Coordinates of C-alpha atoms in Angstrom, one line a residue:
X17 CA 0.0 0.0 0.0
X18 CA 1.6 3.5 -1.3
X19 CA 2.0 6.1 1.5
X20 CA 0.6 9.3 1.9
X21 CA 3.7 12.3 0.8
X22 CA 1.9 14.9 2.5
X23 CA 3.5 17.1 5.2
X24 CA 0.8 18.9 6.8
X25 CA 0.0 16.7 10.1
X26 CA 2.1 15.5 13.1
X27 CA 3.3 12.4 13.5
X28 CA 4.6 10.5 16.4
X29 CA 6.7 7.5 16.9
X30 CA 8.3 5.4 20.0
X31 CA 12.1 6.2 18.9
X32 CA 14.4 3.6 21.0
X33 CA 13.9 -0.5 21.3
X34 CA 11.8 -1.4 24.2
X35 CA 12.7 -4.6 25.7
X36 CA 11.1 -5.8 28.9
X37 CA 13.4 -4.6 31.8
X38 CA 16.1 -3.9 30.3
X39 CA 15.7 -0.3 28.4
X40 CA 16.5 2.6 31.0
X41 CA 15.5 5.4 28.5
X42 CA 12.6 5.1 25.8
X43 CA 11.5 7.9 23.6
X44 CA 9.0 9.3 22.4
X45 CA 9.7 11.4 19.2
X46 CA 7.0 13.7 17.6
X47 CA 7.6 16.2 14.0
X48 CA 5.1 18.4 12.9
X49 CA 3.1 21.4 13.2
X50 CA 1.4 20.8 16.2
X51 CA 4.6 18.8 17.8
X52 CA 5.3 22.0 20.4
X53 CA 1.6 22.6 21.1
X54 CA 1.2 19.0 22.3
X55 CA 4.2 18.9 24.3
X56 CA 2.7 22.2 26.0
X57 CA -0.5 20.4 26.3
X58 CA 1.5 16.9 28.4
X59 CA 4.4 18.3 29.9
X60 CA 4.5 20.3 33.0
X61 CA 7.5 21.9 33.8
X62 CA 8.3 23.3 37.4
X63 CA 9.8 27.0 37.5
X64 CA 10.5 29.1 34.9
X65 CA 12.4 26.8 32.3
X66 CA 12.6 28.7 29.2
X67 CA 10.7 26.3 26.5
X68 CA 13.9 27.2 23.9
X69 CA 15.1 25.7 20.5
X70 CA 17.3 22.7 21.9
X71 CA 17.1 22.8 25.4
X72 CA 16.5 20.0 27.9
X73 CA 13.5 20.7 29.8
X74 CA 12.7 18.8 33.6
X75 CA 9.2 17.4 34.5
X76 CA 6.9 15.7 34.6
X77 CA 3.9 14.0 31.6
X78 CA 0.4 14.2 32.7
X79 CA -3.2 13.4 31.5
X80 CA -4.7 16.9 30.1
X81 CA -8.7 16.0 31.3
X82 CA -7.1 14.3 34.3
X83 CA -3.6 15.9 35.3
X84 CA -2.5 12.3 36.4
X85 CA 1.2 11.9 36.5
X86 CA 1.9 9.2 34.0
X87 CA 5.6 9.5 34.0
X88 CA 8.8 11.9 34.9
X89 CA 11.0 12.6 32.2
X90 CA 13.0 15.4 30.0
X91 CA 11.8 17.4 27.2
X92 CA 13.7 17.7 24.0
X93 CA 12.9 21.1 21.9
X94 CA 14.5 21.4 18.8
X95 CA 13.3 23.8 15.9
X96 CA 13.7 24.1 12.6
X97 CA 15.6 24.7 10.6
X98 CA 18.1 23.0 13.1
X99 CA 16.0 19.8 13.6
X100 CA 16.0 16.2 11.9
X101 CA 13.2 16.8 9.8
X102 CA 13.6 20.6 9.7
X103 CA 9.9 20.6 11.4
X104 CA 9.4 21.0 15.1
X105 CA 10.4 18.2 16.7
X106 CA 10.2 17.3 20.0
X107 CA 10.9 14.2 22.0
X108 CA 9.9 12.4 25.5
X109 CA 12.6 11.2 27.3
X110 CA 11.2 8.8 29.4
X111 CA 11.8 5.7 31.8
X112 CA 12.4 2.7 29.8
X113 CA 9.9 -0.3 29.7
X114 CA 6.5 -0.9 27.7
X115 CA 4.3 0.4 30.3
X116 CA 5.2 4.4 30.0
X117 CA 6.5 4.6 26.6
X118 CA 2.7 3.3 25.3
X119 CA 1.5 5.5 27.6
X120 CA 2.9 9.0 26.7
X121 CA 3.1 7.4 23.2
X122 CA -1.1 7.0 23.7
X123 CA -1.3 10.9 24.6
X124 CA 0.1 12.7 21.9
X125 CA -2.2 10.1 19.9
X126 CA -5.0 11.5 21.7
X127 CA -3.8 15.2 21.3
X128 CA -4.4 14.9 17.5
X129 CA -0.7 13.0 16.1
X130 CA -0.7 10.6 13.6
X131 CA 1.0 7.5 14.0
X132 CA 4.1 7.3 12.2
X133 CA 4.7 5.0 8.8
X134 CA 8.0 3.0 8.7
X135 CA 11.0 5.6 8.0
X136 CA 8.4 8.4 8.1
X137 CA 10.8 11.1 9.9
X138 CA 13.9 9.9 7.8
X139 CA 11.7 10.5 4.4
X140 CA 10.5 13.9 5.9
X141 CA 14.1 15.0 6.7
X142 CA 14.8 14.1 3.0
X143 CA 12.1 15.6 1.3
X144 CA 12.4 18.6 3.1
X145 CA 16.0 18.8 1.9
X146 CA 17.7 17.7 4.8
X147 CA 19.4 14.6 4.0
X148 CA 19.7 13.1 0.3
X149 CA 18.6 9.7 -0.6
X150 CA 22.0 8.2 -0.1
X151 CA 22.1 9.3 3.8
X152 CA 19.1 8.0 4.3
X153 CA 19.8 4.7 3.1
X154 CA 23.0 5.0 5.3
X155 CA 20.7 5.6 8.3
X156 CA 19.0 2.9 7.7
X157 CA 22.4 0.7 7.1
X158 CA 24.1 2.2 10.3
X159 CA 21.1 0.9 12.5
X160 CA 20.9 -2.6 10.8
X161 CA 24.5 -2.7 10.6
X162 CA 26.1 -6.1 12.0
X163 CA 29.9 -5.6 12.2
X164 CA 31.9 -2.3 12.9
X165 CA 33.3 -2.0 9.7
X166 CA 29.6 -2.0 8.2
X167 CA 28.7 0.5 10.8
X168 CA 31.8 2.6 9.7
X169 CA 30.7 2.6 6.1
X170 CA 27.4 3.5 6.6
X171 CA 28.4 6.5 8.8
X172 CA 30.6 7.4 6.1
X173 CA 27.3 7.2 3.5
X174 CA 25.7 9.3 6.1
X175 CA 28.7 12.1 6.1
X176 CA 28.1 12.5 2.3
X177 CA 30.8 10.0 1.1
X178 CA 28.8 8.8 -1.9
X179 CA 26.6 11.7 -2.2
X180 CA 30.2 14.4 -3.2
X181 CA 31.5 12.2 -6.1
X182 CA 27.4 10.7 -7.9
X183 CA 27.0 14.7 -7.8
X184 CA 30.2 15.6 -9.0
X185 CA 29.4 12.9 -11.9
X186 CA 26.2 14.6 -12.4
X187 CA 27.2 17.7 -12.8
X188 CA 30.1 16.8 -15.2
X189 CA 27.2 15.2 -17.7
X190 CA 25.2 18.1 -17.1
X191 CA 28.2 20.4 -18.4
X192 CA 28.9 18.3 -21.5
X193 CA 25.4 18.7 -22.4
X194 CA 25.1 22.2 -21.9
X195 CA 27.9 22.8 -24.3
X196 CA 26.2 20.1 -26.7
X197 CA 22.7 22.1 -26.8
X198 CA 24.8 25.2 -26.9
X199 CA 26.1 24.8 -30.1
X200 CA 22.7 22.7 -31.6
X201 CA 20.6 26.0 -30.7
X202 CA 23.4 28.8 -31.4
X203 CA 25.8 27.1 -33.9
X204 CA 26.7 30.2 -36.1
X205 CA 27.4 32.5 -32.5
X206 CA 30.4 29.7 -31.0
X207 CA 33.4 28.1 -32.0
X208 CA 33.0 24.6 -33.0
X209 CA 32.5 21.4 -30.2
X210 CA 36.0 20.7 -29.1
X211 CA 35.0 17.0 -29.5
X212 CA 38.3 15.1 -28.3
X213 CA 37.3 17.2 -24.6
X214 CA 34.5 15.8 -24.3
X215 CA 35.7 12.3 -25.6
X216 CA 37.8 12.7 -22.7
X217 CA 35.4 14.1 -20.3
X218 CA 33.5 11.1 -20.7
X219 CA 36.1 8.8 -20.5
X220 CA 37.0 9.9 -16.9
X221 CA 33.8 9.7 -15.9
X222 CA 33.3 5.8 -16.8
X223 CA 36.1 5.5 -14.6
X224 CA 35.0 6.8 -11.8
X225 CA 31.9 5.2 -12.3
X226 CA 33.8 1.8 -12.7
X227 CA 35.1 3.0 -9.4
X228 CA 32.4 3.1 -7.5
X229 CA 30.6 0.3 -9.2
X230 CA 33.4 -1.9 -7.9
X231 CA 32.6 -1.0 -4.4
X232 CA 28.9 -3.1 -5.1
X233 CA 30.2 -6.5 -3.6
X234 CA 32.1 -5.3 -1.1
X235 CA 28.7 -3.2 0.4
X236 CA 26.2 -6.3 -0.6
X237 CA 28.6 -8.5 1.7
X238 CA 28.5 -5.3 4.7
X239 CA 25.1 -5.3 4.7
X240 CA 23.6 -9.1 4.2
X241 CA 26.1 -10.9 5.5
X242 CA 27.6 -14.3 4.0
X243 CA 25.7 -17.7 5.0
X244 CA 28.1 -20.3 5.4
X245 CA 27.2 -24.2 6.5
X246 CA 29.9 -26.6 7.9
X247 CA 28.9 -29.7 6.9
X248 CA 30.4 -33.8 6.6
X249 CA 29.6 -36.7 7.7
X250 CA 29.1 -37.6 11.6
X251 CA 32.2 -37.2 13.9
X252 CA 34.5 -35.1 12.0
X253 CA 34.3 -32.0 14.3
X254 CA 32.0 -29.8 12.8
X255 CA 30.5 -28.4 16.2
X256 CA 34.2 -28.4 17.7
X257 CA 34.8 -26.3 14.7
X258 CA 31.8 -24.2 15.3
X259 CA 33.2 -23.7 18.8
X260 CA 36.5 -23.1 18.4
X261 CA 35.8 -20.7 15.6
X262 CA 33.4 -18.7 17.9
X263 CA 35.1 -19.1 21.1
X264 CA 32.7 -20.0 22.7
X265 CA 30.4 -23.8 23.6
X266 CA 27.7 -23.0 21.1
X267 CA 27.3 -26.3 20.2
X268 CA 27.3 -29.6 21.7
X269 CA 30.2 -31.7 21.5
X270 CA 30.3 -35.9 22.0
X271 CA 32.4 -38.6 20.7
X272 CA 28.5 -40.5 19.8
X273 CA 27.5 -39.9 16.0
X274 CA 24.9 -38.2 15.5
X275 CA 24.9 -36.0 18.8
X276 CA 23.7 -32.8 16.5
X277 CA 20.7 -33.3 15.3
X278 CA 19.5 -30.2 14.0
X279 CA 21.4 -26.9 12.5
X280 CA 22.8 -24.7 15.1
X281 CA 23.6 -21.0 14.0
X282 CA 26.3 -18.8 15.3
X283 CA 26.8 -14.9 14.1
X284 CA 30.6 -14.3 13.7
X285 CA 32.5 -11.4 12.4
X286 CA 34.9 -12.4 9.8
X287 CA 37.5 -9.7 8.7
X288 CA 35.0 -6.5 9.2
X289 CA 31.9 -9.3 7.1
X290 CA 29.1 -10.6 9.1
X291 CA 28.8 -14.5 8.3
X292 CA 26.3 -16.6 9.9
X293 CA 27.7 -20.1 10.6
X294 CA 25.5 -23.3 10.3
X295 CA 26.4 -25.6 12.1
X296 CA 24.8 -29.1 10.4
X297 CA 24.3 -32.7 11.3
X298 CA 26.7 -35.0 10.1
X299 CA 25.5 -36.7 6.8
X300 CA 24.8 -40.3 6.5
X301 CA 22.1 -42.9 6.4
X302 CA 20.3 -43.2 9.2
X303 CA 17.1 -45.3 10.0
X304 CA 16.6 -42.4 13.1
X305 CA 13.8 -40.9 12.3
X306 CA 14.7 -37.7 14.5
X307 CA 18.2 -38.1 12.6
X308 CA 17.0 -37.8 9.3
X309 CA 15.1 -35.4 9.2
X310 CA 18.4 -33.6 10.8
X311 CA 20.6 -35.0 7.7
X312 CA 17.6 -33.3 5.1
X313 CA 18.2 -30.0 7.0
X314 CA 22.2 -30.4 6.2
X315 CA 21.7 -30.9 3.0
X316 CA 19.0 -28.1 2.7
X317 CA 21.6 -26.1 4.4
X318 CA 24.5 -26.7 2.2
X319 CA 22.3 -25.8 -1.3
X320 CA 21.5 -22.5 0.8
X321 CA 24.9 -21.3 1.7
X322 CA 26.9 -18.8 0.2
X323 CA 29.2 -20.8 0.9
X324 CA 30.3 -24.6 2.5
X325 CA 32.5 -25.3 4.4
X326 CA 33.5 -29.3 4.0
X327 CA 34.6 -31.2 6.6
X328 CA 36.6 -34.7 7.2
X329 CA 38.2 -36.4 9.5
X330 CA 42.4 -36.4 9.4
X331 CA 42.4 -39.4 11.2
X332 CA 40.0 -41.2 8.8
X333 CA 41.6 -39.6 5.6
X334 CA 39.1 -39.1 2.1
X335 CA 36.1 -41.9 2.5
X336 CA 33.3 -43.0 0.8
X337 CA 30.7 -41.6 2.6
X338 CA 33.3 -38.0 2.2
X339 CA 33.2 -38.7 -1.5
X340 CA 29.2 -39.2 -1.9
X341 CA 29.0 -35.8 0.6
X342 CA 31.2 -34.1 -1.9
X343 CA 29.4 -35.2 -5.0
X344 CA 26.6 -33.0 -3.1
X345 CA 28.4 -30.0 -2.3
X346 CA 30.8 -29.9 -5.2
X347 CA 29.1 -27.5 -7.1
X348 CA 28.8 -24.6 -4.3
X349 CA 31.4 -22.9 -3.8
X350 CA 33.5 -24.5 -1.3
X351 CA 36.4 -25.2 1.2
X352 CA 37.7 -28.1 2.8
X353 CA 38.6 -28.3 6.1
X354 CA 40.9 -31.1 7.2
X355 CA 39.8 -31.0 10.7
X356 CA 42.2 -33.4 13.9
X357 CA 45.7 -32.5 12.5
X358 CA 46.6 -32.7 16.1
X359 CA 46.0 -36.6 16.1
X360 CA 48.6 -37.2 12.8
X361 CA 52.3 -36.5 11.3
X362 CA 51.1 -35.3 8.3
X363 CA 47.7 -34.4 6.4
X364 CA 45.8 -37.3 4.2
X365 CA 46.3 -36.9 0.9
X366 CA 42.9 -35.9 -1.2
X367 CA 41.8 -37.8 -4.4
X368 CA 43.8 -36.2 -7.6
X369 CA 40.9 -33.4 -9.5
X370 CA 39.7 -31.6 -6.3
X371 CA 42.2 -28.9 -5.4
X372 CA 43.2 -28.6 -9.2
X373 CA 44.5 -25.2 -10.4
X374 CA 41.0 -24.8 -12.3
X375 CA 38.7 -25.0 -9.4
X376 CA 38.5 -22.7 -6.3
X377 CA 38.3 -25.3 -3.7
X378 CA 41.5 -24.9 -0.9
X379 CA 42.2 -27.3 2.1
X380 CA 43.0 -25.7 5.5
X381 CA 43.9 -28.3 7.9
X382 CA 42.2 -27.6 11.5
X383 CA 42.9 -28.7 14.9
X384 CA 39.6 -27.9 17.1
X385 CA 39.8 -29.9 20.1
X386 CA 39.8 -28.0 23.5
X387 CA 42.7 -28.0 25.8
X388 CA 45.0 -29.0 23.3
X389 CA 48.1 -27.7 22.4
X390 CA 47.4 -27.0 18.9
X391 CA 43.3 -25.9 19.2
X392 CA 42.2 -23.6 17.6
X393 CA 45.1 -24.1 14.8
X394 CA 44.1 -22.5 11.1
X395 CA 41.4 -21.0 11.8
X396 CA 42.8 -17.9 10.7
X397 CA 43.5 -19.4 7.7
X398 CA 40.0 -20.6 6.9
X399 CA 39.1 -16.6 7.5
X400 CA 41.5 -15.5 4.7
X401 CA 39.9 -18.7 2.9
X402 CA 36.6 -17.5 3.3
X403 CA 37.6 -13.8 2.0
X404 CA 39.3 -15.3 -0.8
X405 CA 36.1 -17.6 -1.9
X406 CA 34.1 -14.7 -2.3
X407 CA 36.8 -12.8 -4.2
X408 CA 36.9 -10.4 -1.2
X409 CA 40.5 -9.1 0.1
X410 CA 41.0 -8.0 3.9
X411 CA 37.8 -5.6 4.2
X412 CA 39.2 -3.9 7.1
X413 CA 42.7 -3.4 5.4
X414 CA 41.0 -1.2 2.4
X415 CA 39.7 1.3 4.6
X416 CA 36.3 1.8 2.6
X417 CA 35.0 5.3 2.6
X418 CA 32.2 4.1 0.7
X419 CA 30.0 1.4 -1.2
X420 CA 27.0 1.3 -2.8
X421 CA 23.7 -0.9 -2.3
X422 CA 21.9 -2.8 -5.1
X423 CA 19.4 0.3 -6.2
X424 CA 22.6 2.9 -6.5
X425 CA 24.2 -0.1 -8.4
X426 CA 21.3 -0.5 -10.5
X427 CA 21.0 3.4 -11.6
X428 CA 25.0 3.6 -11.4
X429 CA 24.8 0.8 -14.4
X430 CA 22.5 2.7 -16.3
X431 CA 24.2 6.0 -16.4
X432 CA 27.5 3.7 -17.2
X433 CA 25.3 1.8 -20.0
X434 CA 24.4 5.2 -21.8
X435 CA 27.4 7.3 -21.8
X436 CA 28.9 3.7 -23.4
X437 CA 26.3 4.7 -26.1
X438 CA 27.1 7.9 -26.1
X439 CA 30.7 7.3 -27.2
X440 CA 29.0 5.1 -29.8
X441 CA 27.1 7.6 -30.8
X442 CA 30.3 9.7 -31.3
X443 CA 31.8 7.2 -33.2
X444 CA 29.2 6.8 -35.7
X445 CA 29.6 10.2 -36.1
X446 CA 26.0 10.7 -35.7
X447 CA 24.5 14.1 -35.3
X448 CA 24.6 16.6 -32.1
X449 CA 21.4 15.9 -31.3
X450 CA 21.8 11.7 -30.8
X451 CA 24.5 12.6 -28.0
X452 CA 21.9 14.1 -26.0
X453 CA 19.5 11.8 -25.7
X454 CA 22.2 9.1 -23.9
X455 CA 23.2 11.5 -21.9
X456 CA 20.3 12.9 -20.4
X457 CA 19.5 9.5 -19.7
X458 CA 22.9 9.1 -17.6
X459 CA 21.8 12.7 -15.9
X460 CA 18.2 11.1 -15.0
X461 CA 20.0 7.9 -13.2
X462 CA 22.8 9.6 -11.5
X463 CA 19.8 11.7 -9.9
X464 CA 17.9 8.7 -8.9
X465 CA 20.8 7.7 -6.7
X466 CA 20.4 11.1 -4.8
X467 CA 16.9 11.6 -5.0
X468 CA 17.2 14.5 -7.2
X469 CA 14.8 12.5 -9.9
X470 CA 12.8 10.0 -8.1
X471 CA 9.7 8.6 -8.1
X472 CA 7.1 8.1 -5.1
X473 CA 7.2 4.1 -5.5
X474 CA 10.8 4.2 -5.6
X475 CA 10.7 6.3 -1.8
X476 CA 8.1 4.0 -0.6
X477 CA 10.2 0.8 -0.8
X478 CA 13.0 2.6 0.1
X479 CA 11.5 4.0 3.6
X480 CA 9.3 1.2 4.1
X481 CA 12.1 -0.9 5.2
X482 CA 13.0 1.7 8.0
X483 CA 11.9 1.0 11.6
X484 CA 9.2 3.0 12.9
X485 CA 10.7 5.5 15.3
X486 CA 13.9 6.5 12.6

């Protein structure tokens, strides 16, 4: 369902996570017109506290009919044009909980605010010219952000990082067409199109853009994460692996086969990347009927993944039941993990084809068994595996100041696509008046990424995926 664009009412919002017992602030956050006129109405402050532009007011929320206390707290003022939205905004700073949040939340309800959509203050503080699209997309990344070098990115978004150079590209398109239309309207008054300029003008523009567009994978990783499932047959040490990897006993651990049973997921931080680790049951036949449907989840698992993480026994060497496993994983992208090197002289050879030049498949040998000397051995090298599987250098190392999401990729690739047909166009040597319509194509898309030409659809998916309060 489309959202109403309109600006004329108030609208109010519980700003901060409220969790049972464990939030000691929650706020209460309104923008609007009437946003100061209901704070008046709720919040009695004792004395003479001046009600100024951001100033921290002491008091106390109470029913209007009433005048029952329903909660102490601050008062935030803030006015435009030095606000979030650049409306009057105010904010409740009150004890955390369910309880009095709802409560004071209920109020300003009452005193004529309108609940707030999903994103509703972030798309007001953009449409009134506050932020572009690409900060707000950043504010949005920074709160959903799952690793500090995602968080670190996004802030970097948020500061204009990606917002200076789109522009900057923008207006370079913009100037090649003015002098384009310049001489198709006054040809006779101005010296002829210096044509290798702008040959070259264009050129350095589809290298920044190749710039930035290279920056896609690393900010799709940032954001979503990488899903990677350990998988092998019983025994091997995939939960040891899982623990030692995480530090931590998040999975169960016996020498019986068959002692996980269903997948256990751990959130890890690889290199600055978020990767959720699935942690499956060991694959074999079973007439179990608890274990089976455990072995269908693996496998379920595996097809999933971004990636899989195969695992066998150094004690055991390459077996059958490895070789039927790998005849179902073989075609994911993959790594093998020779896991109990701390129980042999050397590692087991694998059968001749796997880790050929060709393929992309590398063995790390593991040691994962607690209290041993050599636990937690090559795990670091499975990280720099993991990086290297999904063509991803040290994340952290290259310092990002920005990347771009899938919808800025998506309109990058567009303006890229037409100026490409605009040097074609050149080529051909087809008349002035071809050149233009490529480029003002590239113009149109370099402003979607900013917001400067968007369309209502496009900001309602965009904010609808914002929490309610932001």
């Amino acid at each position: 369902m489309s959202r109403d664009f309109s600006q004329g009412d108030t609208i109010a919002a519980i700003a901060t996570a409220i969790v049972p017992q464990q939030g000691s602030i929650g706020i209460v956050r309104l923008s609007g017109t009437d946003a100061l006129a209901i704070a008046r109405t709720l919040f009695h402050a004792p004395g003479s506290q001046p009600w100024e532009s951001h100033r921290i007011l002491y008091g106390y929320i109470c029913h209007p009919q009433t005048q029952q206390v329903v909660d102490e707290a601050l008062l935030l003022i803030m006015k435009p044009p030095r606000s979030y939205t650049r409306e009057d905004v105010v904010e409740f700073h009150c004890h955390g909980g369910i309880i009095p949040v709802q409560q004071v939340l209920q109020l300003c309800l009452e005193q004529g605010a309108r609940l707030a959509n999903p994103g509703e203050f972030s798309l007001r503080a953009f449409l009134n010219g506050r932020i572009d699209l690409t900060q707000a997309e950043s504010i949005a990344d920074l709160v959903m952000a799952r690793s500090a070098t995602a968080a670190q990115t996004a802030l970097a978004g948020l500061q204009g990082k990606l917002t200076q150079p789109i522009r900057q590209l923008r207006a370079c398109c913009l100037d090649i067409l003015a002098e384009i239309e310049a001489r198709i309207d006054f040809e006779e008054d101005l010296p002829p199109l210096n044509e290798p300029e702008i040959i070259a003008n264009i050129d350095n523009i589809l290298a920044e853009m190749s710039r930035i567009l290279a920056t896609a994978h690393q900010g799709e990783l940032l954001r979503s994460g990488l899903k990677v499932a350990i998988v092998g047959r019983p025994n091997v040490g995939k939960s040891s692996l899982l623990n030692a990897w995480s530090r931590s006993d998040r999975a169960i651990v016996t020498d019986l086969p068959g002692t996980t049973r269903d997948v256990v997921e751990s959130q890890l931080v690889v290199k600055g990347i978020p990767v959720q680790v699935l942690d499956t049951a060991g694959i074999r036949e079973t007439s179990d009927q608890v274990e089976k449907i455990g072995v269908e989840r693996s496998r379920r698992a595996a097809q999933a993944a971004d990636l899989v993480i195969f695992t066998i026994d150094a004690t055991a060497g390459w077996t059958s039941a490895d070789a039927e496993i790998y005849t179902q994983v073989k075609h994911r992208p993959l790594i093998i993990v020779i896991n109990k090197i701390d129980l042999v002289e050397k590692l087991p050879s694998l059968p001749e084809g796997i880790l050929d030049a060709k393929t992309s498949v590398e063995a790390i040998g593991t040691s994962a068994t607690r209290f041993d000397l050599f636990y937690g051995q090559g795990i670091e090298d499975l990280e720099n595996a993991i990086l290297k599987a999904v063509n991803l250098g040290d994340i952290q190392a290259a310092n990002l100041e920005l990347t771009i999401n899938q919808r800025q990729a998506a309109a990058l690739t567009r303006a890229y696509t037409a100026l490409k047909q605009v040097q074609s166009t050149i080529a051909d040597s087809l008349p002035l008046d071809f050149w233009t319509i490529d480029l003002r194509g590239a113009i149109q898309a370099l402003g979607e990424i900013t917001g400067e030409e968007v369309t209502e659809s496009v900001l309602d998916r965009i904010f609808s995926r914002f929490c309610i309060g932001k």
